[in-house]
Coordinates of C-alpha atoms and ligand atoms in Angstrom, one line a residue:
M214 CA 61.7 188.3 94.8
S215 CA 61.5 191.6 96.6
P216 CA 63.9 192.0 99.5
S217 CA 60.9 192.8 101.7
S218 CA 59.8 189.2 101.7
M219 CA 63.2 188.1 103.1
T220 CA 65.4 188.4 106.1
M221 CA 68.9 189.6 106.2
K222 CA 72.0 189.0 108.3
A223 CA 72.7 191.6 111.0
V224 CA 75.3 191.7 113.8
Q225 CA 73.6 193.1 117.0
L226 CA 74.4 194.3 120.5
V227 CA 72.6 192.0 122.9
S228 CA 74.0 193.6 126.0
P229 CA 77.3 195.3 126.9
N230 CA 80.2 192.9 127.9
R231 CA 78.8 190.2 125.8
P232 CA 79.9 189.2 122.3
F233 CA 77.8 190.7 119.5
A234 CA 75.2 188.2 118.0
L235 CA 74.7 187.3 114.3
R236 CA 70.9 187.3 113.8
A237 CA 68.4 187.1 111.0
V238 CA 66.2 190.2 111.0
S239 CA 63.7 191.5 108.5
I240 CA 64.9 193.7 105.7
P241 CA 63.8 197.3 106.5
E242 CA 61.5 199.2 104.1
P243 CA 62.3 202.9 103.5
E244 CA 59.7 205.3 105.0
A245 CA 58.8 208.7 103.6
G246 CA 62.0 210.8 103.1
E247 CA 64.2 207.7 103.5
V248 CA 66.2 205.5 101.2
R249 CA 67.3 201.9 101.7
V250 CA 71.0 201.3 101.1
R251 CA 72.3 197.9 100.1
I252 CA 75.5 197.8 102.2
A253 CA 78.8 197.0 100.4
A254 CA 81.2 197.8 103.2
C255 CA 81.2 198.7 106.9
G256 CA 84.4 199.7 108.5
V257 CA 85.4 198.3 112.0
C258 CA 86.0 201.2 114.4
R259 CA 87.5 201.0 117.9
T260 CA 84.2 202.5 119.1
D261 CA 82.5 199.2 118.2
L262 CA 84.8 197.7 120.8
H263 CA 83.8 200.5 123.3
I264 CA 80.2 199.5 122.7
Q265 CA 80.8 195.8 123.1
D266 CA 82.8 196.6 126.3
G267 CA 80.2 198.9 127.7
L268 CA 82.6 201.9 127.8
L269 CA 80.1 203.6 125.5
D270 CA 76.5 202.7 126.4
L271 CA 73.6 204.9 125.1
G272 CA 71.2 202.6 126.8
K273 CA 69.8 200.8 123.7
R274 CA 69.9 197.0 123.2
D275 CA 69.2 194.7 120.3
F276 CA 70.2 197.0 117.5
T277 CA 72.6 196.4 114.6
V278 CA 76.1 197.9 115.3
G279 CA 78.6 199.4 112.8
H280 CA 78.7 203.0 111.7
E281 CA 81.2 203.3 108.8
I282 CA 78.6 202.5 106.2
A283 CA 78.8 202.6 102.4
G284 CA 76.7 201.0 99.7
T285 CA 74.3 201.6 96.9
V286 CA 70.8 203.0 97.2
D287 CA 68.4 200.2 96.2
A288 CA 65.0 201.7 97.1
C289 CA 63.4 205.1 97.7
G290 CA 60.6 206.0 100.2
A291 CA 57.8 208.3 99.4
G292 CA 58.8 211.8 98.4
V293 CA 62.4 210.9 97.5
D294 CA 63.7 211.7 94.1
Q295 CA 64.0 208.3 92.2
T296 CA 67.3 209.3 90.7
W297 CA 68.9 208.3 94.0
E298 CA 68.3 204.7 93.2
G299 CA 71.6 203.0 92.1
R300 CA 73.8 205.8 93.5
K301 CA 76.9 205.0 95.6
V302 CA 76.7 206.6 99.0
V303 CA 78.2 206.8 102.4
V304 CA 76.0 207.2 105.4
Y305 CA 76.2 210.2 107.9
Y306 CA 75.4 208.6 111.2
Y307 CA 73.6 211.3 113.1
V308 CA 69.9 211.9 112.5
G309 CA 69.3 215.1 114.6
C310 CA 65.9 216.3 115.7
G311 CA 66.1 219.1 113.1
R312 CA 64.8 221.8 115.4
C313 CA 67.2 222.4 118.2
R314 CA 69.9 225.2 118.1
Y315 CA 72.6 222.7 117.2
C316 CA 70.6 221.1 114.3
R317 CA 69.7 224.5 113.0
M318 CA 73.4 225.3 112.7
G319 CA 74.2 222.0 111.1
D320 CA 75.7 220.5 114.3
D321 CA 73.5 217.4 114.3
H322 CA 76.3 215.6 116.1
L323 CA 75.6 217.7 119.2
C324 CA 71.8 217.3 119.1
P325 CA 70.6 216.5 122.6
Q326 CA 67.6 214.5 121.3
P327 CA 68.7 212.8 118.1
K328 CA 66.1 210.7 116.2
A329 CA 68.6 208.1 115.4
Q330 CA 72.3 207.3 115.6
P331 CA 72.9 204.3 113.3
G332 CA 75.4 201.9 114.8
F333 CA 75.4 203.6 118.2
S334 CA 71.8 203.4 119.4
S335 CA 69.8 202.4 116.2
D336 CA 70.4 199.9 113.4
G337 CA 73.8 200.4 111.8
G338 CA 75.9 198.8 109.1
Y339 CA 77.0 195.3 110.2
A340 CA 74.1 194.1 108.0
E341 CA 73.0 193.7 104.4
Y342 CA 70.7 196.7 104.3
I343 CA 69.9 199.9 106.2
T344 CA 67.3 202.6 105.9
V345 CA 68.3 206.3 106.5
P346 CA 66.9 209.7 105.7
V347 CA 68.0 210.6 102.2
K348 CA 69.7 213.7 103.7
N349 CA 72.1 211.4 105.5
C350 CA 73.4 210.0 102.2
V351 CA 76.5 211.6 100.9
P352 CA 77.1 210.7 97.2
V353 CA 80.3 208.9 96.4
P354 CA 81.8 209.4 92.9
E355 CA 81.9 206.3 90.7
H356 CA 85.7 205.9 90.7
V357 CA 85.9 205.8 94.5
D358 CA 86.1 202.4 96.2
L359 CA 83.2 201.8 98.6
A360 CA 85.5 200.1 101.2
E361 CA 87.6 203.3 101.4
A362 CA 84.5 205.5 101.2
A363 CA 83.0 203.6 104.2
T364 CA 86.0 204.6 106.4
M365 CA 85.3 208.2 105.7
G366 CA 81.9 207.7 107.5
C367 CA 83.7 207.8 110.8
A368 CA 87.5 207.9 110.7
G369 CA 87.8 210.4 107.8
S370 CA 84.9 212.7 108.8
T371 CA 86.0 212.7 112.5
A372 CA 89.5 213.7 111.4
V373 CA 88.1 216.6 109.2
H374 CA 86.0 217.8 112.1
A375 CA 88.8 217.8 114.6
G376 CA 91.2 219.2 112.0
R377 CA 88.9 222.1 111.3
M378 CA 88.4 222.7 115.0
A379 CA 92.2 223.1 115.5
A380 CA 92.4 225.7 112.7
I381 CA 95.7 224.5 111.4
H382 CA 97.8 227.1 109.6
P383 CA 100.6 226.6 107.1
G384 CA 103.8 225.9 108.9
D385 CA 102.1 224.9 112.2
W386 CA 103.7 222.0 114.0
V387 CA 101.0 219.3 114.4
V388 CA 101.4 216.2 116.6
I389 CA 99.2 213.2 116.0
N390 CA 99.2 211.2 119.2
G391 CA 98.1 207.8 117.8
T392 CA 98.3 206.3 114.4
G393 CA 95.0 204.4 114.1
G394 CA 92.3 205.2 111.4
V395 CA 91.5 208.6 112.7
G396 CA 95.2 209.4 113.4
L397 CA 96.2 208.6 109.8
A398 CA 93.3 210.6 108.4
L399 CA 94.2 213.5 110.6
L400 CA 97.8 213.3 109.5
Q401 CA 96.7 213.7 105.8
Y402 CA 94.2 216.5 106.8
A403 CA 96.9 218.4 108.6
R404 CA 99.3 218.0 105.7
Q405 CA 96.9 219.4 103.1
A406 CA 96.3 222.3 105.5
G407 CA 100.0 223.0 105.4
G408 CA 100.9 221.6 108.8
R409 CA 104.3 220.0 109.6
V410 CA 103.4 216.6 111.1
I411 CA 105.0 214.6 113.9
A412 CA 103.2 211.2 114.2
V413 CA 103.5 209.4 117.5
G414 CA 102.9 205.7 117.5
R415 CA 104.2 202.2 118.2
G416 CA 106.4 201.9 115.1
G417 CA 105.7 199.0 112.8
A418 CA 103.6 199.1 109.6
R419 CA 101.7 202.2 110.8
A420 CA 104.9 204.2 111.2
Q421 CA 105.8 203.4 107.6
I422 CA 102.4 204.4 106.3
A423 CA 102.6 207.6 108.3
L424 CA 105.9 208.5 106.6
E425 CA 104.4 207.7 103.2
M426 CA 101.5 210.0 104.1
G427 CA 103.9 212.9 104.7
A428 CA 104.8 212.8 108.4
E429 CA 108.0 214.8 108.8
H430 CA 109.0 212.9 111.9
I431 CA 107.9 209.7 113.5
I432 CA 108.3 209.1 117.3
D433 CA 108.1 205.5 118.4
V434 CA 106.8 205.5 122.0
L435 CA 108.4 202.1 122.6
E436 CA 111.9 203.6 122.0
T437 CA 111.3 207.2 123.3
P438 CA 110.8 207.5 127.1
D439 CA 109.9 211.2 127.0
V440 CA 107.9 212.0 123.9
A441 CA 107.1 215.6 125.0
S442 CA 110.8 216.5 125.3
R443 CA 111.5 215.0 121.9
V444 CA 108.7 217.1 120.4
R445 CA 110.1 220.2 122.0
E446 CA 113.5 219.3 120.6
L447 CA 112.2 218.8 117.1
T448 CA 110.0 221.9 117.0
G449 CA 112.1 224.5 118.9
E450 CA 109.4 225.4 121.4
G451 CA 106.6 222.9 121.1
A452 CA 103.7 221.9 118.9
D453 CA 101.0 224.4 117.8
A454 CA 98.4 221.6 117.9
V455 CA 98.3 218.1 119.3
F456 CA 95.5 215.6 118.6
E457 CA 95.2 213.2 121.5
L458 CA 93.8 209.9 120.3
L459 CA 94.9 207.5 123.0
G460 CA 93.2 208.8 126.1
T461 CA 95.5 207.3 128.7
Q462 CA 96.6 209.5 131.5
A463 CA 100.2 209.2 130.3
A464 CA 99.4 210.2 126.8
M465 CA 97.2 213.1 127.8
S466 CA 99.8 214.5 130.2
S467 CA 102.5 214.1 127.5
A468 CA 100.3 215.9 124.9
L469 CA 99.8 218.9 127.2
N470 CA 103.5 219.1 127.9
M471 CA 104.5 219.1 124.3
L472 CA 102.5 222.3 123.4
R473 CA 104.1 225.7 122.8
R474 CA 102.5 228.8 124.3
R475 CA 99.0 229.3 122.8
G476 CA 99.0 225.7 121.7
R477 CA 95.8 223.8 121.1
M478 CA 95.1 220.4 122.5
V479 CA 92.3 218.4 120.8
M480 CA 90.9 215.4 122.7
L481 CA 89.4 212.6 120.7
G482 CA 90.4 209.4 122.4
Y483 CA 89.3 208.0 125.7
T484 CA 89.9 205.0 128.0
T485 CA 88.7 204.5 131.6
D486 CA 91.5 206.9 132.7
A487 CA 90.7 210.3 134.1
F488 CA 92.7 213.4 132.9
Q489 CA 94.6 215.1 135.7
S490 CA 96.6 218.2 135.4
H491 CA 97.3 221.4 137.3
P492 CA 95.5 224.6 136.1
I493 CA 98.8 226.4 135.9
D494 CA 99.7 224.1 133.0
F495 CA 96.9 225.8 131.0
I496 CA 97.2 229.3 132.5
V497 CA 100.8 230.3 132.0
R498 CA 101.0 229.1 128.4
E499 CA 97.4 230.1 127.5
I500 CA 96.6 226.6 126.3
T501 CA 93.3 225.9 124.6
L502 CA 91.7 222.5 125.3
L503 CA 89.1 221.3 122.7
G504 CA 86.9 218.2 122.8
S505 CA 85.9 216.8 119.4
V506 CA 83.2 214.2 118.8
G507 CA 82.2 212.8 115.5
S508 CA 81.5 215.2 112.7
T509 CA 78.9 217.4 110.9
L510 CA 77.3 216.3 107.6
D511 CA 79.5 218.9 105.9
D512 CA 82.7 217.4 107.4
L513 CA 81.7 214.1 105.8
Y514 CA 81.1 215.8 102.4
E515 CA 84.6 217.3 102.8
A516 CA 86.1 213.9 103.7
I517 CA 84.6 212.3 100.6
E518 CA 85.8 215.2 98.5
L519 CA 89.4 214.8 99.8
L520 CA 89.2 211.0 99.2
A521 CA 87.8 211.5 95.6
R522 CA 90.6 214.0 94.8
G523 CA 93.3 211.6 96.1
V524 CA 94.3 214.1 98.8
M525 CA 93.3 211.7 101.5
R526 CA 93.5 207.9 101.2
S527 CA 92.5 205.2 103.6
P528 CA 94.5 202.0 103.6
I529 CA 92.4 198.9 103.9
S530 CA 94.0 196.0 105.8
E531 CA 91.5 193.4 105.0
V532 CA 87.9 193.0 103.7
L533 CA 86.2 190.2 105.7
P534 CA 82.7 188.7 105.3
L535 CA 80.1 189.9 107.8
E536 CA 80.1 186.5 109.5
S537 CA 83.8 187.0 110.5
F538 CA 82.9 190.1 112.6
D539 CA 84.4 188.4 115.7
T540 CA 87.8 188.0 114.0
A541 CA 87.6 191.5 112.7
L542 CA 86.9 192.9 116.1
M543 CA 89.7 190.8 117.7
K544 CA 92.2 192.0 115.1
T545 CA 91.1 195.6 115.7
R546 CA 91.5 195.2 119.4
Q547 CA 95.0 193.8 119.0
G548 CA 96.0 196.8 116.8
G549 CA 99.2 197.1 114.7
L550 CA 97.2 196.6 111.5
D551 CA 98.4 198.2 108.3
G552 CA 94.9 199.7 107.7
R553 CA 91.2 199.5 108.5
I554 CA 89.4 196.2 108.6
V555 CA 86.1 196.4 106.6
L556 CA 83.2 193.9 106.7
S557 CA 81.4 193.1 103.5
P558 CA 78.0 191.4 103.7
Ligands
ZN221 ZN1 68.6 218.6 117.3
ZN222 ZN1 83.9 205.2 114.6

């Protein structure tokens, strides 16, 4: 029986501030230039919680959530080379307009009028199948596990993007403020770039993993009242770069205070908190503040390359069936996991 005559399970956003709904929807057919991917794994990202909570709302409803998508190509649309069929791939989740100044430069993640954003505003990966332009499929080598590859789709590629923005040089002191999926991936990216890493987190299993991944120092926020002073103590003057993944006012202020002169602060995390500081904090130390969102297609290629070479790895806490999405989201919200939770349809 062809999949087109059947329906599939999909977890969808009904409206913000309501639980996601498990629905039966028709299996999509690839259009010209597209492939259909039979999904093997979809990582659970904190952004999925932001979408459920309405903190991130792109205005769309009744679409399938989930954006860390990996699987196997099972059908090709018109004009797509048939050799794609059967290939393991991870999905790049921005489909830019292809014509604006950002798309022309390969910055599809900044496209003001994207055609689709799987898992954010169009059908994503908490499902059995997805159709995407073949350009959005990054091949995954046979020896690489698809659950780990899936996490490169957001956590890994986001880390590569932010890491490249911060231009880490060998010997730079790099602080990772937050040890979630992106934090641990950033830690590994910074290490392979030659950075000396200080990981800031809440201790527990994550701290142990951070040490194993090459963090030189771990700061447990529950035991360290003034993280910024501790960083200045460990580094002599302060950090060259800090990646701020928490987005609370306290964490953001602390991040700014731990930088040395000419330090770079890269913001990735957010909550409902505003960021308040005095301009002089930036002026007299010539601080650079960078925002970083998502990744380019090339960042995802790089993340898969690093994973395939064993330079980057992605601990998986648990693989749960798609139907257990509520449990997966709840556990992600609670935090303190020893790795990513991945859903498998
Ligand atoms: Zn564009
Ligand atoms: Zn994500």
